[in-house]
Short mmCIF file of C-alpha atoms and ligand atoms in Angstrom, two decimals:
data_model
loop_
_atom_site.label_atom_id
_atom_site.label_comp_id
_atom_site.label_asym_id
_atom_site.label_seq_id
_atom_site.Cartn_x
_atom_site.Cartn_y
_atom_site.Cartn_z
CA UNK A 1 1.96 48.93 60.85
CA UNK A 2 -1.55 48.51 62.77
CA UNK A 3 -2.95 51.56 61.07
CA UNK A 4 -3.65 50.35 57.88
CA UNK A 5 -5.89 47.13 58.56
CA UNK A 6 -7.81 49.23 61.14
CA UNK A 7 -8.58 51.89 58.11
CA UNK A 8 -9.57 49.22 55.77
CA UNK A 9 -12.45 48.24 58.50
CA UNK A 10 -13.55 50.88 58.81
CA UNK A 11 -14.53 51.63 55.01
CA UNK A 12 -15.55 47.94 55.00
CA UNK A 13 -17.77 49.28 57.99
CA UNK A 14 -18.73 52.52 56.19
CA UNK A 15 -19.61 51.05 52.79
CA UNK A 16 -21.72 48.02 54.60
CA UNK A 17 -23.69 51.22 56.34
CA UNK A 18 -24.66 52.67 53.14
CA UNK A 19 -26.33 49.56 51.51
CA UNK A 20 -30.36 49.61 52.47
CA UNK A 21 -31.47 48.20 55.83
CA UNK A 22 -32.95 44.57 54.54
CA UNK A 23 -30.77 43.18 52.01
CA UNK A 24 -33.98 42.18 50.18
CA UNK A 25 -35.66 45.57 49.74
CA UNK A 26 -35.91 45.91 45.99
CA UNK A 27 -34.64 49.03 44.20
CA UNK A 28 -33.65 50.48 40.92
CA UNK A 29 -31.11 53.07 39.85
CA UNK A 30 -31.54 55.24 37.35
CA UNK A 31 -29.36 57.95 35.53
CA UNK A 32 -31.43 61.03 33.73
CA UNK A 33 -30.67 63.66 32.08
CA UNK A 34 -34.16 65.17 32.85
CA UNK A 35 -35.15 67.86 34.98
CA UNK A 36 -35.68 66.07 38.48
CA UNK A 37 -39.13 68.61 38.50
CA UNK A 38 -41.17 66.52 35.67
CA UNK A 39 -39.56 63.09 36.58
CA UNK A 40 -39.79 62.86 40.32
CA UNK A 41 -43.95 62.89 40.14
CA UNK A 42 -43.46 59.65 38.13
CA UNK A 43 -40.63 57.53 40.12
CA UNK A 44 -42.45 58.73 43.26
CA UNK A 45 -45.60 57.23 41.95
CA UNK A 46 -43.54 53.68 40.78
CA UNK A 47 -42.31 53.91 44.25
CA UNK A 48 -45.54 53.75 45.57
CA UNK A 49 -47.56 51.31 43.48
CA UNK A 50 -44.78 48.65 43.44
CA UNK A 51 -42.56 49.26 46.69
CA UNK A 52 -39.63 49.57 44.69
CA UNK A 53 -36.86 52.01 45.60
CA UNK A 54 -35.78 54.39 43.08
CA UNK A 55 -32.46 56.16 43.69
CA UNK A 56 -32.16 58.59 41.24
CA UNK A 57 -29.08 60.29 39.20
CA UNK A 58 -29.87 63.37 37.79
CA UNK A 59 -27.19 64.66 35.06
CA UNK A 60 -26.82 68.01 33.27
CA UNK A 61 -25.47 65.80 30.39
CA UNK A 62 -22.28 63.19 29.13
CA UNK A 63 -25.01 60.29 30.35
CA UNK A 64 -23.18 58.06 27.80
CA UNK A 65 -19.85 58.91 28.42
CA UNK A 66 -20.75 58.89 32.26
CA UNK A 67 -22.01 55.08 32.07
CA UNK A 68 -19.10 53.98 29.51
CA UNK A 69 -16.50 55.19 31.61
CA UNK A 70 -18.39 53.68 34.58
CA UNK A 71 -18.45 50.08 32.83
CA UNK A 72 -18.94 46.76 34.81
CA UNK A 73 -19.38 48.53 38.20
CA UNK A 74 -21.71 50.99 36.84
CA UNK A 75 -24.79 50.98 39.29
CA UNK A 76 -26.89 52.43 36.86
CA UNK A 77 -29.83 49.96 36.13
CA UNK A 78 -32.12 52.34 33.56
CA UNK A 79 -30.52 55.35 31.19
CA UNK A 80 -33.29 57.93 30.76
CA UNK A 81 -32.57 61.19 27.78
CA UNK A 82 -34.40 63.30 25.65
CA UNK A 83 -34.09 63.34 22.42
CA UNK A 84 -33.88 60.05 20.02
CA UNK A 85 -30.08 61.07 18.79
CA UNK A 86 -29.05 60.98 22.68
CA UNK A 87 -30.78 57.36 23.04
CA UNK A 88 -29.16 56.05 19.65
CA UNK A 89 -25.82 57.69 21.27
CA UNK A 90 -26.52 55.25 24.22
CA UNK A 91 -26.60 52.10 22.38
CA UNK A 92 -23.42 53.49 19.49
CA UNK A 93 -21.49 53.67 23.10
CA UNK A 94 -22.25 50.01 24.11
CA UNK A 95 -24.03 50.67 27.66
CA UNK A 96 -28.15 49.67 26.93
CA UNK A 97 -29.05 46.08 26.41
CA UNK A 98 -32.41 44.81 24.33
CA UNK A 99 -35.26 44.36 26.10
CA UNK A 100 -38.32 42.16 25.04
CA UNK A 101 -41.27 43.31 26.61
CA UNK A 102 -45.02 42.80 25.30
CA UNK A 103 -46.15 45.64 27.18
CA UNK A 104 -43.16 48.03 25.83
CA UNK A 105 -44.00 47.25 22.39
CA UNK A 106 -47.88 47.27 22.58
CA UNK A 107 -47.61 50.50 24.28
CA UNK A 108 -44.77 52.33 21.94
CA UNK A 109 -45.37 52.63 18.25
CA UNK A 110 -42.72 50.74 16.50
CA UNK A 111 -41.26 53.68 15.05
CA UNK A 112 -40.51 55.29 18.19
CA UNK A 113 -38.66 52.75 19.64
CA UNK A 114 -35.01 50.60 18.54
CA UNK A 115 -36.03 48.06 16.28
CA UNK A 116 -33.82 45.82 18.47
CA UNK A 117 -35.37 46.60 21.80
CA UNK A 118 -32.52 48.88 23.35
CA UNK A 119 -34.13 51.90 23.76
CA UNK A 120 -38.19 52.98 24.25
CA UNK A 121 -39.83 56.78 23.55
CA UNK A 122 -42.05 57.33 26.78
CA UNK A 123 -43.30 60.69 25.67
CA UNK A 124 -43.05 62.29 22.58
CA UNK A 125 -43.58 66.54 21.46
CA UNK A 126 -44.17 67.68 17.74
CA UNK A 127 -41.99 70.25 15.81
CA UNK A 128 -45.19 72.41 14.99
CA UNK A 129 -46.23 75.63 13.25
CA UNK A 130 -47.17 79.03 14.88
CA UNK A 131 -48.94 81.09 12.44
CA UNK A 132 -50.00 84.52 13.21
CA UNK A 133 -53.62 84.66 13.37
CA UNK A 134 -54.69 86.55 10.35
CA UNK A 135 -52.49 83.89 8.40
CA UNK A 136 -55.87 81.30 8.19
CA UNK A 137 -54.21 77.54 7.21
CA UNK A 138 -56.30 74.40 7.79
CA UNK A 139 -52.64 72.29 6.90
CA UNK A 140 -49.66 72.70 6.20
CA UNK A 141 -46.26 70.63 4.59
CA UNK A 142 -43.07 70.54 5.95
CA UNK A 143 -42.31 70.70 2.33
CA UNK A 144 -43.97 74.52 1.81
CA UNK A 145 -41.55 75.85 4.20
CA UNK A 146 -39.87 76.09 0.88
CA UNK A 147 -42.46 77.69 -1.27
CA UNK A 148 -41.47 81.07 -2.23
CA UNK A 149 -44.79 82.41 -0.92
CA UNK A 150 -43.60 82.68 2.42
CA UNK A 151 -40.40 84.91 1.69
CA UNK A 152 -39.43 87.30 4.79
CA UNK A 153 -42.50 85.11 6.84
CA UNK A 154 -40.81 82.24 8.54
CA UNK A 155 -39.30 82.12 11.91
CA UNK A 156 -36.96 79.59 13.35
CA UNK A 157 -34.16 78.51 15.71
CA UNK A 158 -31.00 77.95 14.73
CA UNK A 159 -30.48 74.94 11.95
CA UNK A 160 -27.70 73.38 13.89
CA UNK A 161 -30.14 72.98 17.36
CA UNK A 162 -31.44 69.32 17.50
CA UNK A 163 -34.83 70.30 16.92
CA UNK A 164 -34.08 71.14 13.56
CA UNK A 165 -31.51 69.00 12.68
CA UNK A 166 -34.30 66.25 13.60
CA UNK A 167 -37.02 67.70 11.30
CA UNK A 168 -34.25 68.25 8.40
CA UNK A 169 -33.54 64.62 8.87
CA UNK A 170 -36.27 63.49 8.41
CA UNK A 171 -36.65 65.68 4.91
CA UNK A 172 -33.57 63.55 4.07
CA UNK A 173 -35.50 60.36 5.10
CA UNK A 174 -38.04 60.73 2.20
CA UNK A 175 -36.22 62.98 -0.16
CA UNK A 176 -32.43 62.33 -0.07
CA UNK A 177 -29.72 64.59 0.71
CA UNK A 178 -29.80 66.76 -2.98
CA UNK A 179 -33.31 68.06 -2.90
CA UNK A 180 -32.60 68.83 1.33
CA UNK A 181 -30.49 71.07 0.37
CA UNK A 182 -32.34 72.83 -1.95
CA UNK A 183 -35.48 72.95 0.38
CA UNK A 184 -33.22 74.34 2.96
CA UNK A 185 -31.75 76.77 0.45
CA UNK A 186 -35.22 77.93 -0.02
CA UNK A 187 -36.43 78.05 3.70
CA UNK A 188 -33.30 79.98 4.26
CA UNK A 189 -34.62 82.21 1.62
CA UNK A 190 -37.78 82.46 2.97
CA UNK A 191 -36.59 83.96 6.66
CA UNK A 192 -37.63 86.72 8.01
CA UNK A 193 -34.87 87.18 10.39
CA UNK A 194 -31.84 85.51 10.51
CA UNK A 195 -32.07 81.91 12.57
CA UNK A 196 -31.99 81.63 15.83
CA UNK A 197 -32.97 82.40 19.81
CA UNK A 198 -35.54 79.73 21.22
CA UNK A 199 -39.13 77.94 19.70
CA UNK A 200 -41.13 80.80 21.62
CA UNK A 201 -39.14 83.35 19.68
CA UNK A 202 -40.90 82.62 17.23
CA UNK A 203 -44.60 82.90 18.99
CA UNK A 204 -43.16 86.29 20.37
CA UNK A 205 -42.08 87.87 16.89
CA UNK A 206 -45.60 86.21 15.39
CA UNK A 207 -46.49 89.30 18.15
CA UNK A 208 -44.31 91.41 17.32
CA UNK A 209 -45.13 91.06 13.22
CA UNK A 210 -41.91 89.92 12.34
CA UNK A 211 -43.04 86.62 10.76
CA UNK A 212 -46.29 85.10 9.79
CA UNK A 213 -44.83 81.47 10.30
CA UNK A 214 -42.88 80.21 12.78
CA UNK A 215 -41.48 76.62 13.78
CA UNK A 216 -41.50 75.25 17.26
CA UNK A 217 -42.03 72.43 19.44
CA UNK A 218 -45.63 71.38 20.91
CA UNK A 219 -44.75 71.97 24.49
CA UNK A 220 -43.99 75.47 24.50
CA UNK A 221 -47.69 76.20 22.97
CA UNK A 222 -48.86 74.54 26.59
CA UNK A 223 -46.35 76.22 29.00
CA UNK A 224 -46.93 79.57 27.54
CA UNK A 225 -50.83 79.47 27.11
CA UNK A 226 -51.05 77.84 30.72
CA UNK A 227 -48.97 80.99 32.00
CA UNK A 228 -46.53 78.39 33.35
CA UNK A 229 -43.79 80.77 31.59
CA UNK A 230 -44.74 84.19 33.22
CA UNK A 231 -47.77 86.94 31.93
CA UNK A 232 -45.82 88.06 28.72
CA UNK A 233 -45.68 84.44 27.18
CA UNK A 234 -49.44 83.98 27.94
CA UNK A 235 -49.67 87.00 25.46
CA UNK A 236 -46.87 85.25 22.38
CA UNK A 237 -48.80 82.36 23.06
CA UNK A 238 -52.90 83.57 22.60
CA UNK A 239 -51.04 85.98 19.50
CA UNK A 240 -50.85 82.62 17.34
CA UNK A 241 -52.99 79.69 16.17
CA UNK A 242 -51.05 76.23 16.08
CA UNK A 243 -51.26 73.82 12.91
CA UNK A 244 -50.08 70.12 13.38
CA UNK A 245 -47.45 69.62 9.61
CA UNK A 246 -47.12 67.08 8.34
CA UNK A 247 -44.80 65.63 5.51
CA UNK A 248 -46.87 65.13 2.14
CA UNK A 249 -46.37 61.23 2.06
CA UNK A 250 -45.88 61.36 6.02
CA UNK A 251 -47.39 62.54 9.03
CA UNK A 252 -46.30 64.93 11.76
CA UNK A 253 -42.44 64.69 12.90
CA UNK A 254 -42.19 63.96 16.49
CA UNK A 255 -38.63 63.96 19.08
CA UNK A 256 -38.92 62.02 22.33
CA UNK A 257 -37.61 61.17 25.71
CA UNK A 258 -36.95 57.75 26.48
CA UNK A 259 -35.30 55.29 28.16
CA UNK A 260 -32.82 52.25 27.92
CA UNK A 261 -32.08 49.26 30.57
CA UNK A 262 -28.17 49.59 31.06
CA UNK A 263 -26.09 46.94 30.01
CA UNK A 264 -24.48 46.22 33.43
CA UNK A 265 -27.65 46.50 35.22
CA UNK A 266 -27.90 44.64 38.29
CA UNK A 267 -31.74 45.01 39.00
CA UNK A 268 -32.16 44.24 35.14
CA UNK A 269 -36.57 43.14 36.28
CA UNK A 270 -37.04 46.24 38.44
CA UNK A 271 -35.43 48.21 35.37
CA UNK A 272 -38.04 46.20 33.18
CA UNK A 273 -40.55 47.02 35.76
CA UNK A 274 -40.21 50.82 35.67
CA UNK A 275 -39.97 51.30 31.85
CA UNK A 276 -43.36 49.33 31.72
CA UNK A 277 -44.79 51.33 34.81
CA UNK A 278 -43.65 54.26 32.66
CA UNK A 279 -45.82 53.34 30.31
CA UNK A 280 -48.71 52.33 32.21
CA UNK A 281 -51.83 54.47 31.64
CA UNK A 282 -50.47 56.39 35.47
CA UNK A 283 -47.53 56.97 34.29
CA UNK A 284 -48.31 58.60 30.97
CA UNK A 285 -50.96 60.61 32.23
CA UNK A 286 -48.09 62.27 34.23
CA UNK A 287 -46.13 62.75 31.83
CA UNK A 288 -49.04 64.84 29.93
CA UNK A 289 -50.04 66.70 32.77
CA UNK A 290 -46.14 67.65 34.12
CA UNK A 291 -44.46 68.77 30.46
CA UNK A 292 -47.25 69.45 28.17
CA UNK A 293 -45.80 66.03 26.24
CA UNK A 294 -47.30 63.70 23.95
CA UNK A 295 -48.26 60.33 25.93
CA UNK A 296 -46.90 57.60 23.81
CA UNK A 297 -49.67 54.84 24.38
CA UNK A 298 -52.76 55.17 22.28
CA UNK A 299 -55.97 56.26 24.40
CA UNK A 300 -54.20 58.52 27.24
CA UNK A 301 -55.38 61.79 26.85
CA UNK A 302 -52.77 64.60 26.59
CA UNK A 303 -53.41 67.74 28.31
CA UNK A 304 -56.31 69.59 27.18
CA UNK A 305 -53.97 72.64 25.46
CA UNK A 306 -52.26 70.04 23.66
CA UNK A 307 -55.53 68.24 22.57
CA UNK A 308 -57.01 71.56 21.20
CA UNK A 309 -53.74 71.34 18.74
CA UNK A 310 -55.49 68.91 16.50
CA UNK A 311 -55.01 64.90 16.24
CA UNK A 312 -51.44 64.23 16.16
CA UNK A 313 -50.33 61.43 13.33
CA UNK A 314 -47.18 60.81 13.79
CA UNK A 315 -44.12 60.73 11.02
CA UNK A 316 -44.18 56.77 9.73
CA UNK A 317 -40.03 57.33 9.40
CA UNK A 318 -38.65 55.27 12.09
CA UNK A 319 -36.61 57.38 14.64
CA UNK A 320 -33.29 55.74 14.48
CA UNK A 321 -33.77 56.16 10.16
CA UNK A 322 -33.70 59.85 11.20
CA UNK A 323 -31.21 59.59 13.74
CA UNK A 324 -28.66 58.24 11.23
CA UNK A 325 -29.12 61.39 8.68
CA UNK A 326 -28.74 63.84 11.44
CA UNK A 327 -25.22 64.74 10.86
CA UNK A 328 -25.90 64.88 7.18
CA UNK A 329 -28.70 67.21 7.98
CA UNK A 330 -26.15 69.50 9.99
CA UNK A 331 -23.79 69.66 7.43
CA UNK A 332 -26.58 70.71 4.83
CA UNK A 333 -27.10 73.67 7.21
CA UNK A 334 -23.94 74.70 7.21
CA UNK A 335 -23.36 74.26 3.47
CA UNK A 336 -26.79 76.43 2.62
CA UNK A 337 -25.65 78.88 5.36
CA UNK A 338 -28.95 78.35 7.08
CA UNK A 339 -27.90 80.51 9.91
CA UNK A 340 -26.18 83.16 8.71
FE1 FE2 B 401 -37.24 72.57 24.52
#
């Protein structure tokens, strides 16, 4: 009968021990699905410049189903993801709340963030082309992808990964679901191997003289130039030249990472104070130099690989416009037999 009351002190005892030293030391908590290598630089810095504790969260993925199921007592104060469909997922799921912040929305262009204030891009990368280097383009359109010109030239991932789905999207965003799917009827077409293996496939078969085109994310022009990715990548990535596409009434289409302050936050201004640090002209630089990513806020300088790319002008269709055609976009694939 005494057994019981003397266990419950002690986890009473044991759960008082893990709390921080002075109940008044501020902290945060956040939940990420990104890698802890290219985030820690940046919470480390927050850390520093502010005093703020950051205890960190790092998930493989489920962030949404992780918080949901978490509800009320969820300790998570900020939800960080890539990718704008995983942000959108966030607030579908119930667990962000909107944030009005000057500094957020002078620093994020409007259509890279929710229109309602849930979510914020804090880095963006652009689904580029790879040409090889004989193949001498000044532009290019999204829409050409298309043009029976390129027939057995163009490389790409699978239609179902994100990327694409994104950038198919997007076509659906200005053109409508009917002529998508006879653009990606014709891209299909145009393939010069059937779709799939990674973005720097496509720089390494540009090599190889597989394809003349190739689709693929900014980034992976910086980590393979830089030799970040090991000598033979160095080589896929000298073997092409990089054009910035862009849709013909549009500009270049972009993906993101991001963040959202959770709903049951309980350091709601230290979550408001991160997201802005994030944003801060520090922070972004970071983010440049770690991931070879777009800095979000006008006037910080991405890393000089990505700068030799061109001047990026991003797409004008607001993310969460493309979000919503996604799964329209991945049926499309599937019904053109994009990847088969
Ligand atoms: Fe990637």
């Amino acid at each position: 009968m005494l057994r019981q009351p003397i266990l419950a002190v002690t986890a009473l005892l044991t759960s008082v021990s893990a709390l921080p030293l002075s109940a008044t030391a501020a902290e945060v908590n956040i939940y990420t699905t990104r890698e802890p290598g290219l985030i820690q630089p940046l919470l480390d810095s927050f850390t520093k410049s502010t005093g703020i504790t950051v205890n960190t969260v790092f998930l493989k993925d489920g962030l949404a189903e992780r918080v949901a199921s978490e509800g009320e007592s969820s300790p998570a104060d900020v939800l960080m993801a890539v990718d704008a469909g995983n942000l959108v997922d966030l607030v579908d799921k119930g667990v962000t709340q909107p944030i009005q912040s000057e500094v957020l929305n002078a620093a994020v262009p409007a259509q890279l963030r929710d229109a309602d204030g849930n979510w914020f891009a804090l880095s963006s990368r652009a689904r580029v082309l790879y040409t090889a280097k004989d193949v001498e383009l000044a532009s290019f359109n999204y829409e050409d992808l298309a043009d029976p010109k390129w027939k057995g030239k163009v490389c790409i991932r699978s239609g179902q990964h994100p990327y694409n789905t994104a950038l198919f999207a997007d076509h659906i965003a200005y053109y409508g679901a009917e002529e998508t799917e006879k653009w990606l009827a014709g891209v299909k077409d145009n393939l010069a191997r059937k779709a799939g293996g990674g973005d720097r496939d496509g720089a390494k078969d540009i090599l190889g003289g597989i394809c003349d085109i190739a689709i693929g994310n900014s980034y992976y022009v910086g980590l393979m130039r830089s030799g970040k990715g090991g000598e033979d990548q160095v080589k896929w990535g000298e073997a092409i030249n990089v054009v910035l596409p862009t849709f013909k009434n549009g500009g270049t289409q972009v993906n993101i990472s991001g963040a959202a302050v959770a709903k049951n936050a309980k350091n709601k201004e230290q979550a408001v104070q991160l997201l802005e640090y994030l944003v801060s002209d520090e922070a972004q630089k970071i983010y440049a130099e770690a991931n070879y990513e777009y800095p979000v806020k006008a006037g910080v300088a991405a890393d000089p690989i990505i700068a030799s790319l061109g001047e990026l002008t991003i797409d004008k269709t607001p993310l969460s416009d493309v979000v919503s055609h996604r799964k329209q976009a991945s049926e499309l694939v599937d019904k053109v037999g994009f990847d088969n």
